Amino acid sequence: MLACIQAAGDANDASRWGSDVVCVLHSQSRLQALDFWMRNPDYLANELLTEFETSGERDLLTIAQRIFDDREPDLRRLPMVRYLFGAFEPLDNALAILRAADLIRIKRDGVPGKIREHLYLLTSAGEDALGRIAAAAPELGWYRDRACIVARVAGEQGGKALKDRQYLQAEYAGTELSHLIQPVTDRVLARLAAILEGLGE
């Protein structure tokens, strides 16, 4: 969560929330969508392939290929349940730990009973902690690096737009409510192979 907030947060309006606020991530739905790609490497790889076909940026293809070479869909997949508005995992416990250490702060835009959106503020203490964690071991640094890739795929889109993108996958959309969202590993592997064959590799 901390890595996602840093990687996808907006630094431009951070200062109005406090001198020690580094960046702001808007909306719980956007954070949930980012978390889905963190936890489901095969879905992320599929988005990387889509971006590659649009932009031609070769590193996107390399990252997608490495996801499968490292067997991430088997080793790193943490399934999420599909609810009415898409993939969902309660964030309260994880965020509470970060809040208790003042690594993040959470603000609510709106009035009681009618909250428009949640704002997740990364503090300078949170940024420092993430840097120390990433430097402590390559395995921990993986989360920071992966969050940067997820943020690149997400771009500036809001939570609803990201959820809509995820719903384009038949396996995601076809999962019954309150069931684990099904993987797309085999289909994306086949897509990757077809792209590489088309490139003569």
GROMACS .gro file of C-alpha atoms in nm:
model
  201
    1MET     CA    1   0.000   0.000   0.000
    2LEU     CA    2   0.276   0.241   0.095
    3ALA     CA    3   0.458   0.176  -0.232
    4CYS     CA    4   0.140   0.228  -0.437
    5ILE     CA    5   0.062   0.557  -0.267
    6GLN     CA    6   0.413   0.684  -0.334
    7ALA     CA    7   0.432   0.562  -0.694
    8ALA     CA    8   0.087   0.678  -0.803
    9GLY     CA    9   0.043   0.978  -0.577
   10ASP     CA   10   0.023   1.336  -0.700
   11ALA     CA   11   0.291   1.565  -0.559
   12ASN     CA   12   0.143   1.882  -0.709
   13ASP     CA   13  -0.124   1.946  -0.445
   14ALA     CA   14   0.057   1.782  -0.154
   15SER     CA   15   0.174   2.098   0.021
   16ARG     CA   16  -0.178   2.217   0.104
   17TRP     CA   17  -0.218   1.915   0.331
   18GLY     CA   18   0.093   1.986   0.538
   19SER     CA   19   0.459   2.071   0.505
   20ASP     CA   20   0.558   1.708   0.559
   21VAL     CA   21   0.315   1.562   0.303
   22VAL     CA   22   0.500   1.430  -0.002
   23CYS     CA   23   0.214   1.326  -0.230
   24VAL     CA   24  -0.159   1.250  -0.236
   25LEU     CA   25  -0.337   0.951  -0.386
   26HIS     CA   26  -0.699   1.025  -0.471
   27SER     CA   27  -0.981   0.776  -0.410
   28GLN     CA   28  -1.018   0.437  -0.250
   29SER     CA   29  -1.129   0.283  -0.581
   30ARG     CA   30  -0.802   0.389  -0.746
   31LEU     CA   31  -0.600   0.238  -0.461
   32GLN     CA   32  -0.803  -0.085  -0.487
   33ALA     CA   33  -0.740  -0.102  -0.864
   34LEU     CA   34  -0.366  -0.051  -0.816
   35ASP     CA   35  -0.362  -0.316  -0.545
   36PHE     CA   36  -0.533  -0.561  -0.783
   37TRP     CA   37  -0.249  -0.532  -1.035
   38MET     CA   38   0.009  -0.562  -0.757
   39ARG     CA   39  -0.152  -0.886  -0.642
   40ASN     CA   40  -0.229  -1.036  -0.985
   41PRO     CA   41   0.086  -1.035  -1.202
   42ASP     CA   42  -0.086  -1.205  -1.497
   43TYR     CA   43  -0.342  -0.925  -1.524
   44LEU     CA   44  -0.062  -0.670  -1.501
   45ALA     CA   45   0.132  -0.849  -1.774
   46ASN     CA   46  -0.175  -0.834  -1.996
   47GLU     CA   47  -0.194  -0.457  -1.949
   48LEU     CA   48   0.176  -0.427  -2.028
   49LEU     CA   49   0.120  -0.612  -2.355
   50THR     CA   50  -0.168  -0.382  -2.443
   51GLU     CA   51   0.050  -0.079  -2.371
   52PHE     CA   52   0.331  -0.228  -2.580
   53GLU     CA   53   0.100  -0.279  -2.878
   54THR     CA   54  -0.005   0.086  -2.851
   55SER     CA   55   0.329   0.253  -2.780
   56GLY     CA   56   0.588   0.009  -2.910
   57GLU     CA   57   0.797   0.066  -2.595
   58ARG     CA   58   1.007  -0.248  -2.585
   59ASP     CA   59   1.075  -0.240  -2.212
   60LEU     CA   60   0.704  -0.306  -2.150
   61LEU     CA   61   0.736  -0.634  -2.338
   62THR     CA   62   1.052  -0.718  -2.145
   63ILE     CA   63   0.879  -0.660  -1.810
   64ALA     CA   64   0.582  -0.876  -1.912
   65GLN     CA   65   0.816  -1.153  -2.023
   66ARG     CA   66   1.008  -1.137  -1.695
   67ILE     CA   67   0.685  -1.173  -1.497
   68PHE     CA   68   0.635  -1.516  -1.652
   69ASP     CA   69   1.004  -1.613  -1.650
   70ASP     CA   70   1.002  -1.552  -1.274
   71ARG     CA   71   0.680  -1.756  -1.235
   72GLU     CA   72   0.510  -1.465  -1.063
   73PRO     CA   73   0.152  -1.577  -1.143
   74ASP     CA   74   0.227  -1.892  -0.941
   75LEU     CA   75   0.446  -1.747  -0.668
   76ARG     CA   76   0.317  -1.395  -0.612
   77ARG     CA   77  -0.052  -1.408  -0.696
   78LEU     CA   78  -0.276  -1.305  -0.406
   79PRO     CA   79  -0.634  -1.356  -0.527
   80MET     CA   80  -0.902  -1.096  -0.466
   81VAL     CA   81  -1.276  -1.142  -0.436
   82ARG     CA   82  -1.512  -0.987  -0.690
   83TYR     CA   83  -1.784  -0.773  -0.538
   84LEU     CA   84  -2.048  -0.561  -0.707
   85PHE     CA   85  -1.801  -0.291  -0.810
   86GLY     CA   86  -1.510  -0.519  -0.889
   87ALA     CA   87  -1.209  -0.655  -0.702
   88PHE     CA   88  -1.213  -0.565  -0.337
   89GLU     CA   89  -0.999  -0.626  -0.034
   90PRO     CA   90  -1.058  -0.448   0.298
   91LEU     CA   91  -0.781  -0.191   0.339
   92ASP     CA   92  -0.849  -0.086   0.696
   93ASN     CA   93  -0.605  -0.315   0.877
   94ALA     CA   94  -0.310  -0.251   0.646
   95LEU     CA   95  -0.371   0.123   0.640
   96ALA     CA   96  -0.420   0.138   1.016
   97ILE     CA   97  -0.065   0.015   1.070
   98LEU     CA   98   0.072   0.282   0.837
   99ARG     CA   99  -0.142   0.550   1.001
  100ALA     CA  100  -0.032   0.452   1.352
  101ALA     CA  101   0.330   0.517   1.255
  102ASP     CA  102   0.232   0.841   1.075
  103LEU     CA  103   0.367   0.704   0.748
  104ILE     CA  104   0.039   0.804   0.585
  105ARG     CA  105  -0.263   1.011   0.677
  106ILE     CA  106  -0.615   0.967   0.545
  107LYS     CA  107  -0.852   1.254   0.474
  108ARG     CA  108  -1.212   1.235   0.363
  109ASP     CA  109  -1.352   1.483   0.113
  110GLY     CA  110  -1.717   1.555   0.183
  111VAL     CA  111  -1.942   1.557   0.486
  112PRO     CA  112  -2.035   1.278   0.730
  113GLY     CA  113  -2.266   1.035   0.556
  114LYS     CA  114  -2.173   1.166   0.213
  115ILE     CA  115  -1.802   1.114   0.152
  116ARG     CA  116  -1.701   1.196  -0.205
  117GLU     CA  117  -1.356   1.038  -0.190
  118HIS     CA  118  -1.077   0.926   0.039
  119LEU     CA  119  -0.739   1.096   0.012
  120TYR     CA  120  -0.425   0.906   0.107
  121LEU     CA  121  -0.139   1.136   0.210
  122LEU     CA  122   0.218   1.004   0.209
  123THR     CA  123   0.430   1.177   0.474
  124SER     CA  124   0.803   1.240   0.457
  125ALA     CA  125   0.837   0.978   0.731
  126GLY     CA  126   0.656   0.731   0.506
  127GLU     CA  127   0.880   0.814   0.211
  128ASP     CA  128   1.190   0.768   0.427
  129ALA     CA  129   1.061   0.439   0.565
  130LEU     CA  130   0.991   0.306   0.217
  131GLY     CA  131   1.343   0.397   0.108
  132ARG     CA  132   1.495   0.217   0.406
  133ILE     CA  133   1.276  -0.088   0.353
  134ALA     CA  134   1.364  -0.109  -0.017
  135ALA     CA  135   1.735  -0.076   0.060
  136ALA     CA  136   1.724  -0.343   0.329
  137ALA     CA  137   1.674  -0.634   0.089
  138PRO     CA  138   1.603  -0.691  -0.282
  139GLU     CA  139   1.287  -0.882  -0.193
  140LEU     CA  140   1.147  -0.578  -0.015
  141GLY     CA  141   1.263  -0.344  -0.290
  142TRP     CA  142   1.052  -0.550  -0.532
  143TYR     CA  143   0.734  -0.391  -0.397
  144ARG     CA  144   0.855  -0.037  -0.461
  145ASP     CA  145   0.973  -0.126  -0.812
  146ARG     CA  146   0.653  -0.312  -0.894
  147ALA     CA  147   0.439  -0.023  -0.769
  148CYS     CA  148   0.621   0.204  -1.015
  149ILE     CA  149   0.528  -0.032  -1.300
  150VAL     CA  150   0.167  -0.048  -1.183
  151ALA     CA  151   0.153   0.333  -1.162
  152ARG     CA  152   0.294   0.357  -1.515
  153VAL     CA  153   0.020   0.128  -1.646
  154ALA     CA  154  -0.250   0.316  -1.455
  155GLY     CA  155  -0.139   0.658  -1.577
  156GLU     CA  156  -0.362   0.943  -1.462
  157GLN     CA  157  -0.686   0.747  -1.479
  158GLY     CA  158  -0.921   0.752  -1.181
  159GLY     CA  159  -1.052   0.453  -0.994
  160LYS     CA  160  -1.364   0.398  -1.203
  161ALA     CA  161  -1.170   0.409  -1.530
  162LEU     CA  162  -0.917   0.159  -1.397
  163LYS     CA  163  -1.192  -0.074  -1.274
  164ASP     CA  164  -1.355  -0.049  -1.617
  165ARG     CA  165  -1.028  -0.155  -1.778
  166GLN     CA  166  -1.007  -0.453  -1.547
  167TYR     CA  167  -1.365  -0.548  -1.629
  168LEU     CA  168  -1.268  -0.580  -1.997
  169GLN     CA  169  -1.112  -0.915  -1.911
  170ALA     CA  170  -1.371  -1.188  -1.951
  171GLU     CA  171  -1.235  -1.389  -1.659
  172TYR     CA  172  -1.267  -1.089  -1.429
  173ALA     CA  173  -1.613  -0.988  -1.548
  174GLY     CA  174  -1.736  -1.347  -1.551
  175THR     CA  175  -1.638  -1.427  -1.194
  176GLU     CA  176  -1.945  -1.474  -0.976
  177LEU     CA  177  -2.000  -1.221  -0.700
  178SER     CA  178  -1.823  -1.309  -0.373
  179HIS     CA  179  -1.591  -1.552  -0.555
  180LEU     CA  180  -1.217  -1.526  -0.620
  181ILE     CA  181  -1.136  -1.358  -0.950
  182GLN     CA  182  -0.999  -1.615  -1.191
  183PRO     CA  183  -0.645  -1.592  -1.334
  184VAL     CA  184  -0.566  -1.514  -1.697
  185THR     CA  185  -0.220  -1.673  -1.698
  186ASP     CA  186  -0.259  -1.916  -1.988
  187ARG     CA  187  -0.429  -1.666  -2.215
  188VAL     CA  188  -0.172  -1.395  -2.151
  189LEU     CA  189   0.115  -1.639  -2.199
  190ALA     CA  190  -0.032  -1.732  -2.538
  191ARG     CA  191  -0.070  -1.364  -2.624
  192LEU     CA  192   0.293  -1.298  -2.528
  193ALA     CA  193   0.410  -1.591  -2.740
  194ALA     CA  194   0.214  -1.462  -3.039
  195ILE     CA  195   0.366  -1.115  -3.002
  196LEU     CA  196   0.718  -1.254  -2.975
  197GLU     CA  197   0.658  -1.477  -3.279
  198GLY     CA  198   0.537  -1.175  -3.474
  199LEU     CA  199   0.861  -0.999  -3.384
  200GLY     CA  200   1.061  -1.299  -3.502
  201GLU     CA  201   1.184  -1.396  -3.158
   0.00000   0.00000   0.00000
